[in-house]
Amino acid sequence: MKLKQLEGLLGELQQFSAPKVELEQYPTGPHIASRLIHTAENTFGDITGKIVADFGCGCGTLGIASALLDAEHVVGVDVDPGSLEIASENAEQLEVSIDLVWCDIRNLSWKGKCIDTVVMNPPFGTRRKGVDMEFLSMALQVASGAVYSLHKTSTREHVKKAALQSFNAATAEVLCELRFDVPQMYKFHKKKEVDVAVDLWRFLPQSVSRAC
Amino acid sequence: MRLLTHNMLACNVKGVVNGYPLRLEAEVVAERPADFNADFLRHIFARIDWKAFVGAARSLPEEHAVADLPEDAEPSMLASEDFLRRFHHALLELHVEKGALVCPETGRRFAIDKGIPNMLLNEDEV
């Protein structure tokens, strides 16, 4: 599937109807989501035929994009039941099948390393400090193939250090810098729309036993 | 929730040691056809906990229960198209829409509603 086609399909998805600021619910826009998933597949072959987990899936954009690129099995995880309901409707609308689990990423207990690839747009940790790193830590624990994630460009050095030193990643690489449009969604947003520079990262976990 | 997802989930309550596999109590199961991909099945076979998978497949309500998968499976079986078809069906085409997952150690129940298992913990379980 071509990038533009994927972006177009993702543009049809419903987004948060009543976003919760404490969860930093910002929709992953079709522009960024399509580039993340398209790059993961076309450059690295990490989506098609793989088992993909979408952490903090929200309305399911990244997981559904993975399913559209023929991931064999997709599991979306989110702590907010309202988002999961929208994700479920979104998947149905685009006629893809994804599994959803209602769980706090911090309390995830998954056996072995069944997951090939984790894709995520984690909370940036501006409301609750460190939550972005909790997502990354868990992603590197469950993925046997690769982790794709978005983090604010301003935190680049911190992310790299945490991934390599604290979470035992084998590699941590910024693939490109993207603009994340933050629309005026919450009352504390003073400007109409803000562009935030974000990095698209690819992390590789240490190769470990694949037994699951 | 497909049985492939069930195969990954363990009880996440703090302090639980033997929280796997979660016992599946399925009330409503839906069947949805999925594309058959023999390469994927061979790829995933080694990473599946077969015993947990077969246990879950056999526990499904009567009309969906999968009785034709062997108790023990060997990689040599992956050469058989017939085996792969049955493996594919149970792993990817059956969706538990309503029911519960039960921790084998503590009996803690995780409800499944609209196909989504609720693994959210109470404050005293974290």
mmCIF file of C-alpha atoms in Angstrom:
data_model
loop_
_atom_site.group_PDB
_atom_site.id
_atom_site.type_symbol
_atom_site.label_atom_id
_atom_site.label_comp_id
_atom_site.label_asym_id
_atom_site.label_seq_id
_atom_site.Cartn_x
_atom_site.Cartn_y
_atom_site.Cartn_z
ATOM 1 C CA MET A 1 0.000 0.000 0.000
ATOM 2 C CA LYS A 2 1.295 3.447 -0.918
ATOM 3 C CA LEU A 3 2.033 5.998 1.790
ATOM 4 C CA LYS A 4 -0.600 8.455 0.527
ATOM 5 C CA GLN A 5 -3.240 5.737 0.430
ATOM 6 C CA LEU A 6 -2.452 4.711 4.017
ATOM 7 C CA GLU A 7 -2.545 8.330 5.166
ATOM 8 C CA GLY A 8 -5.912 8.783 3.449
ATOM 9 C CA LEU A 9 -7.436 5.750 5.164
ATOM 10 C CA LEU A 10 -6.158 6.820 8.578
ATOM 11 C CA GLY A 11 -7.704 10.241 7.990
ATOM 12 C CA GLU A 12 -11.125 8.570 8.153
ATOM 13 C CA LEU A 13 -10.650 7.357 11.726
ATOM 14 C CA GLN A 14 -12.602 8.798 14.647
ATOM 15 C CA GLN A 15 -10.504 10.509 17.300
ATOM 16 C CA PHE A 16 -11.034 11.144 21.026
ATOM 17 C CA SER A 17 -14.442 12.653 21.612
ATOM 18 C CA ALA A 18 -13.592 13.917 25.108
ATOM 19 C CA PRO A 19 -9.814 13.784 25.490
ATOM 20 C CA LYS A 20 -8.448 13.324 29.002
ATOM 21 C CA VAL A 21 -5.622 15.678 29.807
ATOM 22 C CA GLU A 22 -4.228 13.529 32.610
ATOM 23 C CA LEU A 23 -3.556 10.770 30.089
ATOM 24 C CA GLU A 24 -2.093 13.254 27.598
ATOM 25 C CA GLN A 25 -4.516 12.078 24.959
ATOM 26 C CA TYR A 26 -3.391 13.658 21.739
ATOM 27 C CA PRO A 27 -4.432 11.873 18.582
ATOM 28 C CA THR A 28 -1.661 10.435 16.444
ATOM 29 C CA GLY A 29 -2.429 12.273 13.212
ATOM 30 C CA PRO A 30 -2.640 10.412 9.907
ATOM 31 C CA HIS A 31 0.507 12.167 8.628
ATOM 32 C CA ILE A 32 2.769 10.968 11.427
ATOM 33 C CA ALA A 33 1.093 7.582 11.877
ATOM 34 C CA SER A 34 1.325 6.674 8.194
ATOM 35 C CA ARG A 35 4.999 7.645 8.073
ATOM 36 C CA LEU A 36 5.857 5.677 11.184
ATOM 37 C CA ILE A 37 4.201 2.458 10.025
ATOM 38 C CA HIS A 38 5.227 2.844 6.387
ATOM 39 C CA THR A 39 8.880 3.335 7.361
ATOM 40 C CA ALA A 40 8.763 0.377 9.750
ATOM 41 C CA GLU A 41 7.576 -1.849 6.912
ATOM 42 C CA ASN A 42 9.219 -0.463 3.789
ATOM 43 C CA THR A 43 12.655 0.185 5.252
ATOM 44 C CA PHE A 44 12.855 -2.546 7.866
ATOM 45 C CA GLY A 45 10.161 -5.154 7.140
ATOM 46 C CA ASP A 46 8.879 -5.001 10.729
ATOM 47 C CA ILE A 47 5.092 -4.996 10.102
ATOM 48 C CA THR A 48 3.836 -7.372 7.381
ATOM 49 C CA GLY A 49 3.378 -10.912 8.708
ATOM 50 C CA LYS A 50 4.437 -9.841 12.202
ATOM 51 C CA ILE A 51 2.814 -9.695 15.616
ATOM 52 C CA VAL A 52 2.534 -6.033 16.483
ATOM 53 C CA ALA A 53 1.586 -4.384 19.792
ATOM 54 C CA ASP A 54 0.365 -0.791 19.960
ATOM 55 C CA PHE A 55 1.076 0.616 23.444
ATOM 56 C CA GLY A 56 -1.224 3.386 24.606
ATOM 57 C CA CYS A 57 -3.177 2.735 21.443
ATOM 58 C CA GLY A 58 -5.820 5.388 22.087
ATOM 59 C CA CYS A 59 -8.176 5.295 19.130
ATOM 60 C CA GLY A 60 -6.066 2.609 17.527
ATOM 61 C CA THR A 61 -4.422 4.583 14.722
ATOM 62 C CA LEU A 62 -0.993 2.895 14.761
ATOM 63 C CA GLY A 63 -2.383 -0.582 15.343
ATOM 64 C CA ILE A 64 -4.947 -0.219 12.571
ATOM 65 C CA ALA A 65 -2.251 1.142 10.242
ATOM 66 C CA SER A 66 -0.201 -1.991 11.022
ATOM 67 C CA ALA A 67 -3.175 -4.212 10.255
ATOM 68 C CA LEU A 68 -3.722 -2.357 6.964
ATOM 69 C CA LEU A 69 -0.121 -3.226 6.058
ATOM 70 C CA ASP A 70 -0.900 -6.897 6.763
ATOM 71 C CA ALA A 71 0.484 -7.399 10.228
ATOM 72 C CA GLU A 72 -0.606 -10.936 11.091
ATOM 73 C CA HIS A 73 -1.856 -10.052 14.557
ATOM 74 C CA VAL A 74 -2.213 -6.708 16.308
ATOM 75 C CA VAL A 75 -2.809 -6.086 20.021
ATOM 76 C CA GLY A 76 -3.663 -2.582 21.179
ATOM 77 C CA VAL A 77 -3.337 -1.769 24.882
ATOM 78 C CA ASP A 78 -4.802 1.258 26.612
ATOM 79 C CA VAL A 79 -5.862 2.283 30.106
ATOM 80 C CA ASP A 80 -8.888 4.253 28.891
ATOM 81 C CA PRO A 81 -11.989 2.189 28.058
ATOM 82 C CA GLY A 82 -13.560 5.003 26.035
ATOM 83 C CA SER A 83 -10.580 5.029 23.688
ATOM 84 C CA LEU A 84 -10.679 1.263 23.297
ATOM 85 C CA GLU A 85 -14.305 1.463 22.270
ATOM 86 C CA ILE A 86 -13.446 3.992 19.566
ATOM 87 C CA ALA A 87 -10.466 1.868 18.497
ATOM 88 C CA SER A 88 -12.787 -1.099 18.133
ATOM 89 C CA GLU A 89 -15.217 0.902 15.978
ATOM 90 C CA ASN A 90 -12.348 2.289 13.910
ATOM 91 C CA ALA A 91 -11.020 -1.197 13.188
ATOM 92 C CA GLU A 92 -14.459 -2.340 12.164
ATOM 93 C CA GLN A 93 -14.898 0.636 9.876
ATOM 94 C CA LEU A 94 -11.663 -0.133 8.012
ATOM 95 C CA GLU A 95 -12.470 -3.851 8.064
ATOM 96 C CA VAL A 96 -9.381 -4.971 9.927
ATOM 97 C CA SER A 97 -9.230 -7.192 12.965
ATOM 98 C CA ILE A 98 -7.212 -6.141 15.998
ATOM 99 C CA ASP A 99 -7.274 -7.383 19.586
ATOM 100 C CA LEU A 100 -7.602 -4.878 22.400
ATOM 101 C CA VAL A 101 -6.580 -5.181 26.046
ATOM 102 C CA TRP A 102 -7.682 -2.794 28.779
ATOM 103 C CA CYS A 103 -4.609 -2.366 30.951
ATOM 104 C CA ASP A 104 -2.168 0.157 32.345
ATOM 105 C CA ILE A 105 1.094 -0.317 30.441
ATOM 106 C CA ARG A 106 2.981 -0.144 33.730
ATOM 107 C CA ASN A 107 1.141 -3.239 35.001
ATOM 108 C CA LEU A 108 1.422 -5.302 31.861
ATOM 109 C CA SER A 109 2.317 -8.921 32.483
ATOM 110 C CA TRP A 110 3.031 -10.733 29.248
ATOM 111 C CA LYS A 111 4.679 -14.059 29.026
ATOM 112 C CA GLY A 112 7.769 -14.510 26.929
ATOM 113 C CA LYS A 113 8.491 -12.550 23.791
ATOM 114 C CA CYS A 114 5.612 -13.284 21.442
ATOM 115 C CA ILE A 115 5.544 -9.727 20.160
ATOM 116 C CA ASP A 116 7.765 -8.948 17.177
ATOM 117 C CA THR A 117 7.253 -5.205 16.971
ATOM 118 C CA VAL A 118 5.953 -2.542 19.346
ATOM 119 C CA VAL A 119 4.653 0.683 17.815
ATOM 120 C CA MET A 120 3.659 3.552 20.062
ATOM 121 C CA ASN A 121 3.008 7.217 20.488
ATOM 122 C CA PRO A 122 3.435 7.370 24.254
ATOM 123 C CA PRO A 123 2.392 10.261 26.474
ATOM 124 C CA PHE A 124 5.288 12.707 26.322
ATOM 125 C CA GLY A 125 5.499 12.902 30.084
ATOM 126 C CA THR A 126 4.642 16.574 30.353
ATOM 127 C CA ARG A 127 1.745 15.937 32.752
ATOM 128 C CA ARG A 128 3.202 13.019 34.667
ATOM 129 C CA LYS A 129 6.960 12.978 34.477
ATOM 130 C CA GLY A 130 8.638 9.772 33.394
ATOM 131 C CA VAL A 131 5.585 8.045 31.908
ATOM 132 C CA ASP A 132 7.190 8.095 28.435
ATOM 133 C CA MET A 133 10.156 6.165 29.789
ATOM 134 C CA GLU A 134 7.883 3.640 31.515
ATOM 135 C CA PHE A 135 6.329 2.892 28.135
ATOM 136 C CA LEU A 136 9.727 2.524 26.511
ATOM 137 C CA SER A 137 11.011 0.263 29.253
ATOM 138 C CA MET A 138 8.020 -2.074 28.911
ATOM 139 C CA ALA A 139 8.179 -2.015 25.094
ATOM 140 C CA LEU A 140 11.805 -3.154 25.154
ATOM 141 C CA GLN A 141 10.860 -5.944 27.548
ATOM 142 C CA VAL A 142 8.151 -7.457 25.352
ATOM 143 C CA ALA A 143 9.484 -6.868 21.817
ATOM 144 C CA SER A 144 11.708 -9.456 20.228
ATOM 145 C CA GLY A 145 12.121 -7.521 16.969
ATOM 146 C CA ALA A 146 11.957 -3.746 17.173
ATOM 147 C CA VAL A 147 10.305 -0.809 18.946
ATOM 148 C CA TYR A 148 9.099 2.292 17.094
ATOM 149 C CA SER A 149 8.245 5.290 19.194
ATOM 150 C CA LEU A 150 7.771 9.043 19.113
ATOM 151 C CA HIS A 151 9.470 11.320 21.625
ATOM 152 C CA LYS A 152 9.911 15.066 21.823
ATOM 153 C CA THR A 153 13.083 16.129 20.033
ATOM 154 C CA SER A 154 14.027 18.184 23.092
ATOM 155 C CA THR A 155 14.432 14.931 25.064
ATOM 156 C CA ARG A 156 16.672 13.191 22.499
ATOM 157 C CA GLU A 157 19.776 12.749 24.653
ATOM 158 C CA HIS A 158 17.750 11.625 27.634
ATOM 159 C CA VAL A 159 15.833 9.045 25.578
ATOM 160 C CA LYS A 160 19.009 7.639 24.082
ATOM 161 C CA LYS A 161 20.720 7.316 27.435
ATOM 162 C CA ALA A 162 17.715 5.717 29.119
ATOM 163 C CA ALA A 163 17.197 3.217 26.279
ATOM 164 C CA LEU A 164 20.804 2.073 26.089
ATOM 165 C CA GLN A 165 21.813 2.257 29.731
ATOM 166 C CA SER A 166 18.678 1.679 31.762
ATOM 167 C CA PHE A 167 16.516 -0.474 29.472
ATOM 168 C CA ASN A 168 19.256 -2.529 27.894
ATOM 169 C CA ALA A 169 18.456 -1.674 24.257
ATOM 170 C CA ALA A 170 21.015 -2.904 21.732
ATOM 171 C CA THR A 171 20.559 0.157 19.518
ATOM 172 C CA ALA A 172 18.648 3.444 19.629
ATOM 173 C CA GLU A 173 18.363 5.397 16.412
ATOM 174 C CA VAL A 174 16.458 8.525 15.391
ATOM 175 C CA LEU A 175 15.026 7.807 11.927
ATOM 176 C CA CYS A 176 13.651 11.274 11.279
ATOM 177 C CA GLU A 177 12.266 14.405 12.859
ATOM 178 C CA LEU A 178 8.559 15.085 12.397
ATOM 179 C CA ARG A 179 6.186 17.885 13.296
ATOM 180 C CA PHE A 180 3.436 16.889 15.685
ATOM 181 C CA ASP A 181 0.461 19.201 15.329
ATOM 182 C CA VAL A 182 -1.075 19.785 18.701
ATOM 183 C CA PRO A 183 -4.449 21.318 18.078
ATOM 184 C CA GLN A 184 -6.026 23.550 20.704
ATOM 185 C CA MET A 185 -7.756 20.768 22.615
ATOM 186 C CA TYR A 186 -7.449 21.638 26.253
ATOM 187 C CA LYS A 187 -8.278 24.822 28.165
ATOM 188 C CA PHE A 188 -4.659 25.449 29.151
ATOM 189 C CA HIS A 189 -3.670 25.656 25.471
ATOM 190 C CA LYS A 190 -3.274 29.370 24.816
ATOM 191 C CA LYS A 191 -2.322 29.186 21.160
ATOM 192 C CA LYS A 192 -4.624 27.914 18.472
ATOM 193 C CA GLU A 193 -2.318 25.197 17.211
ATOM 194 C CA VAL A 194 1.269 24.384 18.116
ATOM 195 C CA ASP A 195 3.867 22.418 16.250
ATOM 196 C CA VAL A 196 6.003 20.199 18.442
ATOM 197 C CA ALA A 197 9.171 18.678 17.015
ATOM 198 C CA VAL A 198 9.197 14.937 17.632
ATOM 199 C CA ASP A 199 11.713 12.222 16.784
ATOM 200 C CA LEU A 200 10.734 8.945 15.239
ATOM 201 C CA TRP A 201 12.877 6.385 17.007
ATOM 202 C CA ARG A 202 13.727 2.789 16.258
ATOM 203 C CA PHE A 203 15.078 0.709 19.125
ATOM 204 C CA LEU A 204 16.315 -2.849 18.972
ATOM 205 C CA PRO A 205 16.146 -5.022 22.081
ATOM 206 C CA GLN A 206 19.038 -7.267 22.998
ATOM 207 C CA SER A 207 18.538 -10.520 21.181
ATOM 208 C CA VAL A 208 17.273 -12.991 23.702
ATOM 209 C CA SER A 209 15.819 -16.444 23.665
ATOM 210 C CA ARG A 210 12.719 -16.469 21.501
ATOM 211 C CA ALA A 211 11.075 -19.162 23.553
ATOM 212 C CA CYS A 212 7.676 -18.001 24.664
ATOM 213 C CA MET B 1 -9.730 -11.560 21.975
ATOM 214 C CA ARG B 2 -8.118 -14.297 19.949
ATOM 215 C CA LEU B 3 -6.370 -17.291 21.490
ATOM 216 C CA LEU B 4 -3.045 -15.862 20.335
ATOM 217 C CA THR B 5 -3.575 -12.930 22.698
ATOM 218 C CA HIS B 6 -4.726 -15.279 25.466
ATOM 219 C CA ASN B 7 -1.439 -17.138 25.039
ATOM 220 C CA MET B 8 0.530 -14.021 25.994
ATOM 221 C CA LEU B 9 -1.461 -12.829 28.986
ATOM 222 C CA ALA B 10 -0.523 -13.671 32.555
ATOM 223 C CA CYS B 11 -2.096 -12.499 35.797
ATOM 224 C CA ASN B 12 -0.587 -9.101 36.553
ATOM 225 C CA VAL B 13 -1.529 -8.766 40.206
ATOM 226 C CA LYS B 14 1.463 -7.985 42.383
ATOM 227 C CA GLY B 15 2.934 -10.948 44.209
ATOM 228 C CA VAL B 16 1.380 -13.640 42.005
ATOM 229 C CA VAL B 17 3.991 -16.203 40.969
ATOM 230 C CA ASN B 18 2.061 -18.801 39.019
ATOM 231 C CA GLY B 19 -0.341 -16.566 37.109
ATOM 232 C CA TYR B 20 -0.072 -18.430 33.815
ATOM 233 C CA PRO B 21 -1.920 -19.626 31.884
ATOM 234 C CA LEU B 22 -5.108 -17.765 32.716
ATOM 235 C CA ARG B 23 -8.081 -20.122 32.674
ATOM 236 C CA LEU B 24 -10.443 -19.130 29.916
ATOM 237 C CA GLU B 25 -14.155 -19.065 30.640
ATOM 238 C CA ALA B 26 -15.696 -18.123 27.322
ATOM 239 C CA GLU B 27 -19.417 -17.412 27.132
ATOM 240 C CA VAL B 28 -19.714 -15.900 23.680
ATOM 241 C CA VAL B 29 -17.364 -16.776 20.824
ATOM 242 C CA ALA B 30 -17.417 -15.338 17.310
ATOM 243 C CA GLU B 31 -15.800 -16.871 14.256
ATOM 244 C CA ARG B 32 -14.261 -14.540 11.685
ATOM 245 C CA PRO B 33 -12.280 -15.843 8.753
ATOM 246 C CA ALA B 34 -8.612 -14.770 8.587
ATOM 247 C CA ASP B 35 -6.164 -15.190 5.713
ATOM 248 C CA PHE B 36 -4.219 -18.426 5.980
ATOM 249 C CA ASN B 37 -0.477 -17.862 6.187
ATOM 250 C CA ALA B 38 1.552 -21.057 6.610
ATOM 251 C CA ASP B 39 4.856 -19.188 7.007
ATOM 252 C CA PHE B 40 3.486 -17.171 9.882
ATOM 253 C CA LEU B 41 2.187 -20.296 11.624
ATOM 254 C CA ARG B 42 5.608 -21.926 11.375
ATOM 255 C CA HIS B 43 7.183 -18.709 12.696
ATOM 256 C CA ILE B 44 4.858 -18.460 15.676
ATOM 257 C CA PHE B 45 4.743 -22.155 16.554
ATOM 258 C CA ALA B 46 7.965 -22.142 18.580
ATOM 259 C CA ARG B 47 6.821 -19.112 20.546
ATOM 260 C CA ILE B 48 3.400 -20.410 21.505
ATOM 261 C CA ASP B 49 2.865 -22.134 24.814
ATOM 262 C CA TRP B 50 1.177 -25.121 23.222
ATOM 263 C CA LYS B 51 -0.299 -26.535 26.388
ATOM 264 C CA ALA B 52 -1.953 -23.232 27.296
ATOM 265 C CA PHE B 53 -3.186 -22.848 23.720
ATOM 266 C CA VAL B 54 -4.756 -26.304 23.460
ATOM 267 C CA GLY B 55 -6.219 -25.977 26.949
ATOM 268 C CA ALA B 56 -7.942 -22.729 25.949
ATOM 269 C CA ALA B 57 -9.096 -24.092 22.582
ATOM 270 C CA ARG B 58 -10.697 -27.142 24.207
ATOM 271 C CA SER B 59 -12.392 -25.096 26.904
ATOM 272 C CA LEU B 60 -14.496 -23.070 24.473
ATOM 273 C CA PRO B 61 -18.282 -23.540 24.511
ATOM 274 C CA GLU B 62 -19.367 -26.699 22.757
ATOM 275 C CA GLU B 63 -20.147 -25.373 19.294
ATOM 276 C CA HIS B 64 -16.727 -23.714 19.024
ATOM 277 C CA ALA B 65 -14.582 -26.098 21.088
ATOM 278 C CA VAL B 66 -11.559 -27.306 19.174
ATOM 279 C CA ALA B 67 -11.149 -31.001 19.814
ATOM 280 C CA ASP B 68 -8.947 -31.903 16.875
ATOM 281 C CA LEU B 69 -5.650 -30.405 18.053
ATOM 282 C CA PRO B 70 -3.159 -32.791 19.684
ATOM 283 C CA GLU B 71 -2.243 -32.479 23.367
ATOM 284 C CA ASP B 72 1.401 -32.305 22.399
ATOM 285 C CA ALA B 73 2.692 -30.865 19.168
ATOM 286 C CA GLU B 74 6.007 -31.398 17.420
ATOM 287 C CA PRO B 75 7.644 -29.155 14.819
ATOM 288 C CA SER B 76 7.369 -32.077 12.363
ATOM 289 C CA MET B 77 3.584 -31.575 12.336
ATOM 290 C CA LEU B 78 4.090 -28.227 10.628
ATOM 291 C CA ALA B 79 4.621 -30.097 7.373
ATOM 292 C CA SER B 80 0.968 -31.125 7.374
ATOM 293 C CA GLU B 81 -1.422 -28.691 5.704
ATOM 294 C CA ASP B 82 -4.286 -30.258 7.610
ATOM 295 C CA PHE B 83 -2.596 -29.573 10.951
ATOM 296 C CA LEU B 84 -1.735 -26.009 9.925
ATOM 297 C CA ARG B 85 -5.371 -25.315 8.957
ATOM 298 C CA ARG B 86 -6.628 -26.457 12.348
ATOM 299 C CA PHE B 87 -3.870 -24.520 14.137
ATOM 300 C CA HIS B 88 -4.754 -21.410 12.093
ATOM 301 C CA HIS B 89 -8.457 -21.677 12.844
ATOM 302 C CA ALA B 90 -8.031 -21.998 16.602
ATOM 303 C CA LEU B 91 -5.290 -19.392 16.883
ATOM 304 C CA LEU B 92 -6.633 -16.633 14.643
ATOM 305 C CA GLU B 93 -10.276 -17.156 13.677
ATOM 306 C CA LEU B 94 -11.964 -17.617 17.035
ATOM 307 C CA HIS B 95 -12.703 -14.460 19.012
ATOM 308 C CA VAL B 96 -13.844 -14.589 22.625
ATOM 309 C CA GLU B 97 -16.385 -11.784 22.857
ATOM 310 C CA LYS B 98 -17.651 -12.334 26.373
ATOM 311 C CA GLY B 99 -16.405 -14.292 29.352
ATOM 312 C CA ALA B 100 -13.557 -14.124 31.820
ATOM 313 C CA LEU B 101 -9.914 -14.945 32.406
ATOM 314 C CA VAL B 102 -9.210 -16.513 35.782
ATOM 315 C CA CYS B 103 -5.861 -16.515 37.593
ATOM 316 C CA PRO B 104 -4.832 -20.132 38.318
ATOM 317 C CA GLU B 105 -3.167 -19.127 41.582
ATOM 318 C CA THR B 106 -5.612 -16.728 43.216
ATOM 319 C CA GLY B 107 -8.868 -17.119 41.298
ATOM 320 C CA ARG B 108 -8.851 -13.380 40.470
ATOM 321 C CA ARG B 109 -11.248 -12.851 37.564
ATOM 322 C CA PHE B 110 -10.621 -10.547 34.633
ATOM 323 C CA ALA B 111 -13.851 -9.937 32.748
ATOM 324 C CA ILE B 112 -13.946 -9.992 28.956
ATOM 325 C CA ASP B 113 -16.591 -7.701 27.515
ATOM 326 C CA LYS B 114 -17.056 -6.757 23.842
ATOM 327 C CA GLY B 115 -13.957 -8.842 23.148
ATOM 328 C CA ILE B 116 -11.770 -6.740 25.460
ATOM 329 C CA PRO B 117 -10.226 -8.313 28.577
ATOM 330 C CA ASN B 118 -10.163 -5.936 31.520
ATOM 331 C CA MET B 119 -6.702 -6.276 33.083
ATOM 332 C CA LEU B 120 -6.978 -3.051 35.042
ATOM 333 C CA LEU B 121 -5.860 -3.532 38.637
ATOM 334 C CA ASN B 122 -7.278 -2.184 41.868
ATOM 335 C CA GLU B 123 -5.044 0.023 43.973
ATOM 336 C CA ASP B 124 -4.228 -2.774 46.400
ATOM 337 C CA GLU B 125 -3.160 -5.100 43.586
ATOM 338 C CA VAL B 126 -0.423 -2.916 42.076
#
